[in-house]
Amino acid sequence: MKRGRRSKRNDVYETALQILSESRVHMNITAISNTIYQKTGKQFSWNTIQKYIDELVKADKVQAIRLPPSKDDKKEGLTVYSLKK
């Protein structure tokens, strides 16, 4: 039996997967971060959420969808995330 606190990684993984499964729309990192804060009351930095979501994408549990830029073709578009089907 493990002792001590759970890691942030496990908290973010479970909460992010729950949020994406309940959501009917694709969400960006800011929306995921705000929803995690509302559900858990714990504030995580944007970079932490981005890192853990990227790990979930590599684990093939979440899919990243790149949207085209709205005005300038030279810039990158917004990336939104949804649960892998």
Short mmCIF file of N, CA and C in Angstrom, two decimals:
data_model
loop_
_atom_site.label_atom_id
_atom_site.label_comp_id
_atom_site.label_asym_id
_atom_site.label_seq_id
_atom_site.Cartn_x
_atom_site.Cartn_y
_atom_site.Cartn_z
N MET A 1 0.84 -1.17 0.00
CA MET A 1 0.00 0.00 0.00
C MET A 1 0.89 1.24 0.00
N LYS A 2 0.61 2.14 -0.92
CA LYS A 2 1.39 3.36 -1.00
C LYS A 2 0.98 4.33 0.09
N ARG A 3 1.94 5.11 0.53
CA ARG A 3 1.67 6.11 1.56
C ARG A 3 1.96 7.49 1.03
N GLY A 4 1.40 8.47 1.71
CA GLY A 4 1.69 9.85 1.36
C GLY A 4 0.69 10.43 0.38
N ARG A 5 1.05 11.59 -0.11
CA ARG A 5 0.18 12.30 -1.04
C ARG A 5 0.21 11.68 -2.42
N ARG A 6 -0.87 11.87 -3.13
CA ARG A 6 -0.90 11.51 -4.54
C ARG A 6 -0.12 12.56 -5.32
N SER A 7 0.45 12.17 -6.43
CA SER A 7 1.20 13.13 -7.22
C SER A 7 0.25 14.04 -7.99
N LYS A 8 0.77 15.20 -8.35
CA LYS A 8 -0.03 16.13 -9.16
C LYS A 8 -0.40 15.50 -10.49
N ARG A 9 0.52 14.72 -11.02
CA ARG A 9 0.29 14.09 -12.32
C ARG A 9 -0.98 13.23 -12.29
N ASN A 10 -1.15 12.41 -11.28
CA ASN A 10 -2.34 11.56 -11.19
C ASN A 10 -3.61 12.39 -11.04
N ASP A 11 -3.54 13.45 -10.22
CA ASP A 11 -4.71 14.31 -10.05
C ASP A 11 -5.11 14.96 -11.37
N VAL A 12 -4.13 15.49 -12.09
CA VAL A 12 -4.43 16.17 -13.35
C VAL A 12 -4.91 15.18 -14.39
N TYR A 13 -4.27 14.01 -14.48
CA TYR A 13 -4.70 13.00 -15.45
C TYR A 13 -6.17 12.64 -15.25
N GLU A 14 -6.53 12.27 -14.03
CA GLU A 14 -7.90 11.83 -13.77
C GLU A 14 -8.91 12.95 -13.99
N THR A 15 -8.60 14.13 -13.49
CA THR A 15 -9.53 15.25 -13.63
C THR A 15 -9.66 15.68 -15.08
N ALA A 16 -8.57 15.75 -15.81
CA ALA A 16 -8.62 16.16 -17.21
C ALA A 16 -9.41 15.15 -18.05
N LEU A 17 -9.20 13.87 -17.82
CA LEU A 17 -9.96 12.86 -18.56
C LEU A 17 -11.44 12.93 -18.23
N GLN A 18 -11.76 13.20 -16.97
CA GLN A 18 -13.15 13.33 -16.57
C GLN A 18 -13.78 14.56 -17.23
N ILE A 19 -13.06 15.67 -17.25
CA ILE A 19 -13.57 16.91 -17.86
C ILE A 19 -13.81 16.71 -19.34
N LEU A 20 -12.85 16.11 -20.03
CA LEU A 20 -12.99 15.92 -21.48
C LEU A 20 -14.09 14.91 -21.81
N SER A 21 -14.33 13.94 -20.95
CA SER A 21 -15.40 12.98 -21.22
C SER A 21 -16.78 13.61 -21.00
N GLU A 22 -16.87 14.55 -20.07
CA GLU A 22 -18.15 15.21 -19.80
C GLU A 22 -18.44 16.33 -20.80
N SER A 23 -17.41 16.87 -21.42
CA SER A 23 -17.58 18.02 -22.32
C SER A 23 -18.05 17.57 -23.69
N ARG A 24 -18.96 18.34 -24.26
CA ARG A 24 -19.43 18.05 -25.61
C ARG A 24 -18.68 18.85 -26.66
N VAL A 25 -17.84 19.78 -26.22
CA VAL A 25 -17.06 20.60 -27.15
C VAL A 25 -15.58 20.36 -26.89
N HIS A 26 -14.76 20.70 -27.86
CA HIS A 26 -13.31 20.60 -27.69
C HIS A 26 -12.85 21.74 -26.79
N MET A 27 -11.82 21.49 -25.99
CA MET A 27 -11.37 22.49 -25.02
C MET A 27 -9.89 22.79 -25.24
N ASN A 28 -9.50 24.05 -25.01
CA ASN A 28 -8.09 24.40 -25.05
C ASN A 28 -7.51 24.29 -23.64
N ILE A 29 -6.22 24.53 -23.51
CA ILE A 29 -5.53 24.34 -22.23
C ILE A 29 -6.08 25.28 -21.16
N THR A 30 -6.38 26.51 -21.53
CA THR A 30 -6.91 27.47 -20.55
C THR A 30 -8.25 27.01 -20.01
N ALA A 31 -9.12 26.53 -20.86
CA ALA A 31 -10.43 26.06 -20.42
C ALA A 31 -10.29 24.83 -19.52
N ILE A 32 -9.37 23.93 -19.88
CA ILE A 32 -9.14 22.74 -19.05
C ILE A 32 -8.60 23.16 -17.69
N SER A 33 -7.65 24.10 -17.69
CA SER A 33 -7.05 24.57 -16.44
C SER A 33 -8.10 25.22 -15.53
N ASN A 34 -8.95 26.06 -16.10
CA ASN A 34 -9.99 26.72 -15.30
C ASN A 34 -10.99 25.71 -14.75
N THR A 35 -11.34 24.71 -15.53
CA THR A 35 -12.30 23.70 -15.07
C THR A 35 -11.68 22.83 -13.98
N ILE A 36 -10.40 22.51 -14.10
CA ILE A 36 -9.72 21.75 -13.05
C ILE A 36 -9.73 22.53 -11.75
N TYR A 37 -9.49 23.84 -11.84
CA TYR A 37 -9.51 24.68 -10.63
C TYR A 37 -10.91 24.71 -10.01
N GLN A 38 -11.95 24.79 -10.83
CA GLN A 38 -13.32 24.81 -10.31
C GLN A 38 -13.68 23.49 -9.66
N LYS A 39 -13.23 22.38 -10.22
CA LYS A 39 -13.59 21.07 -9.68
C LYS A 39 -12.80 20.71 -8.42
N THR A 40 -11.49 20.99 -8.43
CA THR A 40 -10.64 20.53 -7.33
C THR A 40 -10.28 21.62 -6.34
N GLY A 41 -10.33 22.87 -6.76
CA GLY A 41 -9.91 23.96 -5.90
C GLY A 41 -8.40 24.13 -5.86
N LYS A 42 -7.69 23.34 -6.66
CA LYS A 42 -6.23 23.43 -6.72
C LYS A 42 -5.83 24.19 -7.97
N GLN A 43 -4.92 25.14 -7.81
CA GLN A 43 -4.44 25.95 -8.94
C GLN A 43 -3.17 25.32 -9.51
N PHE A 44 -3.21 24.94 -10.77
CA PHE A 44 -2.05 24.43 -11.48
C PHE A 44 -1.67 25.45 -12.54
N SER A 45 -0.39 25.56 -12.82
CA SER A 45 0.05 26.52 -13.83
C SER A 45 -0.34 26.01 -15.22
N TRP A 46 -0.38 26.95 -16.14
CA TRP A 46 -0.73 26.63 -17.51
C TRP A 46 0.27 25.64 -18.10
N ASN A 47 1.55 25.85 -17.81
CA ASN A 47 2.60 24.98 -18.34
C ASN A 47 2.47 23.55 -17.81
N THR A 48 2.08 23.40 -16.55
CA THR A 48 1.91 22.07 -15.97
C THR A 48 0.78 21.33 -16.67
N ILE A 49 -0.33 22.01 -16.86
CA ILE A 49 -1.47 21.40 -17.55
C ILE A 49 -1.08 21.03 -18.97
N GLN A 50 -0.36 21.92 -19.67
CA GLN A 50 0.08 21.65 -21.03
C GLN A 50 0.97 20.41 -21.09
N LYS A 51 1.90 20.30 -20.16
CA LYS A 51 2.82 19.16 -20.13
C LYS A 51 2.06 17.85 -19.91
N TYR A 52 1.13 17.84 -18.97
CA TYR A 52 0.40 16.61 -18.67
C TYR A 52 -0.58 16.24 -19.79
N ILE A 53 -1.19 17.23 -20.43
CA ILE A 53 -2.08 16.95 -21.56
C ILE A 53 -1.26 16.39 -22.72
N ASP A 54 -0.07 16.93 -22.96
CA ASP A 54 0.80 16.39 -24.01
C ASP A 54 1.17 14.93 -23.73
N GLU A 55 1.38 14.60 -22.46
CA GLU A 55 1.66 13.21 -22.10
C GLU A 55 0.45 12.32 -22.38
N LEU A 56 -0.75 12.83 -22.14
CA LEU A 56 -1.96 12.06 -22.45
C LEU A 56 -2.13 11.89 -23.96
N VAL A 57 -1.72 12.89 -24.74
CA VAL A 57 -1.77 12.77 -26.20
C VAL A 57 -0.81 11.69 -26.67
N LYS A 58 0.40 11.67 -26.10
CA LYS A 58 1.38 10.64 -26.46
C LYS A 58 0.93 9.25 -26.03
N ALA A 59 0.16 9.17 -24.93
CA ALA A 59 -0.36 7.89 -24.46
C ALA A 59 -1.60 7.47 -25.25
N ASP A 60 -2.03 8.29 -26.20
CA ASP A 60 -3.16 8.00 -27.09
C ASP A 60 -4.49 7.94 -26.36
N LYS A 61 -4.64 8.75 -25.32
CA LYS A 61 -5.91 8.83 -24.60
C LYS A 61 -6.68 10.10 -24.98
N VAL A 62 -5.94 11.12 -25.42
CA VAL A 62 -6.52 12.41 -25.80
C VAL A 62 -6.01 12.74 -27.19
N GLN A 63 -6.87 13.38 -28.00
CA GLN A 63 -6.41 13.79 -29.31
C GLN A 63 -6.30 15.31 -29.38
N ALA A 64 -5.25 15.77 -30.02
CA ALA A 64 -5.02 17.20 -30.22
C ALA A 64 -5.49 17.57 -31.61
N ILE A 65 -6.27 18.62 -31.71
CA ILE A 65 -6.82 19.08 -32.98
C ILE A 65 -6.28 20.47 -33.24
N ARG A 66 -5.51 20.63 -34.32
CA ARG A 66 -4.95 21.93 -34.69
C ARG A 66 -5.95 22.67 -35.56
N LEU A 67 -6.36 23.85 -35.13
CA LEU A 67 -7.27 24.66 -35.92
C LEU A 67 -6.45 25.61 -36.78
N PRO A 68 -6.95 25.95 -37.96
CA PRO A 68 -6.21 26.89 -38.81
C PRO A 68 -6.28 28.29 -38.21
N PRO A 69 -5.26 29.12 -38.46
CA PRO A 69 -5.29 30.49 -37.94
C PRO A 69 -6.39 31.29 -38.62
N SER A 70 -6.95 32.24 -37.89
CA SER A 70 -8.09 32.99 -38.42
C SER A 70 -7.66 34.08 -39.39
N LYS A 71 -6.49 34.70 -39.18
CA LYS A 71 -6.12 35.83 -40.03
C LYS A 71 -4.81 35.62 -40.77
N ASP A 72 -3.76 35.27 -40.07
CA ASP A 72 -2.43 35.19 -40.65
C ASP A 72 -2.03 33.74 -40.85
N ASP A 73 -1.76 33.36 -42.10
CA ASP A 73 -1.41 31.97 -42.39
C ASP A 73 -0.03 31.59 -41.89
N LYS A 74 0.82 32.56 -41.57
CA LYS A 74 2.17 32.27 -41.12
C LYS A 74 2.19 31.83 -39.66
N LYS A 75 1.18 32.21 -38.89
CA LYS A 75 1.13 31.86 -37.47
C LYS A 75 0.46 30.50 -37.29
N GLU A 76 0.72 29.90 -36.14
CA GLU A 76 0.08 28.64 -35.81
C GLU A 76 -1.33 28.91 -35.28
N GLY A 77 -2.23 27.99 -35.54
CA GLY A 77 -3.59 28.13 -35.04
C GLY A 77 -3.72 27.59 -33.63
N LEU A 78 -4.91 27.69 -33.10
CA LEU A 78 -5.21 27.21 -31.76
C LEU A 78 -5.26 25.69 -31.74
N THR A 79 -4.80 25.10 -30.65
CA THR A 79 -4.89 23.65 -30.47
C THR A 79 -5.95 23.36 -29.43
N VAL A 80 -6.91 22.53 -29.79
CA VAL A 80 -7.95 22.11 -28.86
C VAL A 80 -7.83 20.62 -28.65
N TYR A 81 -8.38 20.14 -27.55
CA TYR A 81 -8.22 18.74 -27.16
C TYR A 81 -9.59 18.11 -26.92
N SER A 82 -9.68 16.84 -27.25
CA SER A 82 -10.89 16.08 -26.95
C SER A 82 -10.48 14.65 -26.60
N LEU A 83 -11.38 13.93 -26.01
CA LEU A 83 -11.13 12.55 -25.63
C LEU A 83 -11.01 11.69 -26.88
N LYS A 84 -10.07 10.78 -26.90
CA LYS A 84 -9.86 9.91 -28.05
C LYS A 84 -11.00 8.91 -28.12
N LYS A 85 -11.55 8.73 -29.30
CA LYS A 85 -12.67 7.82 -29.48
C LYS A 85 -12.24 6.49 -30.03
#
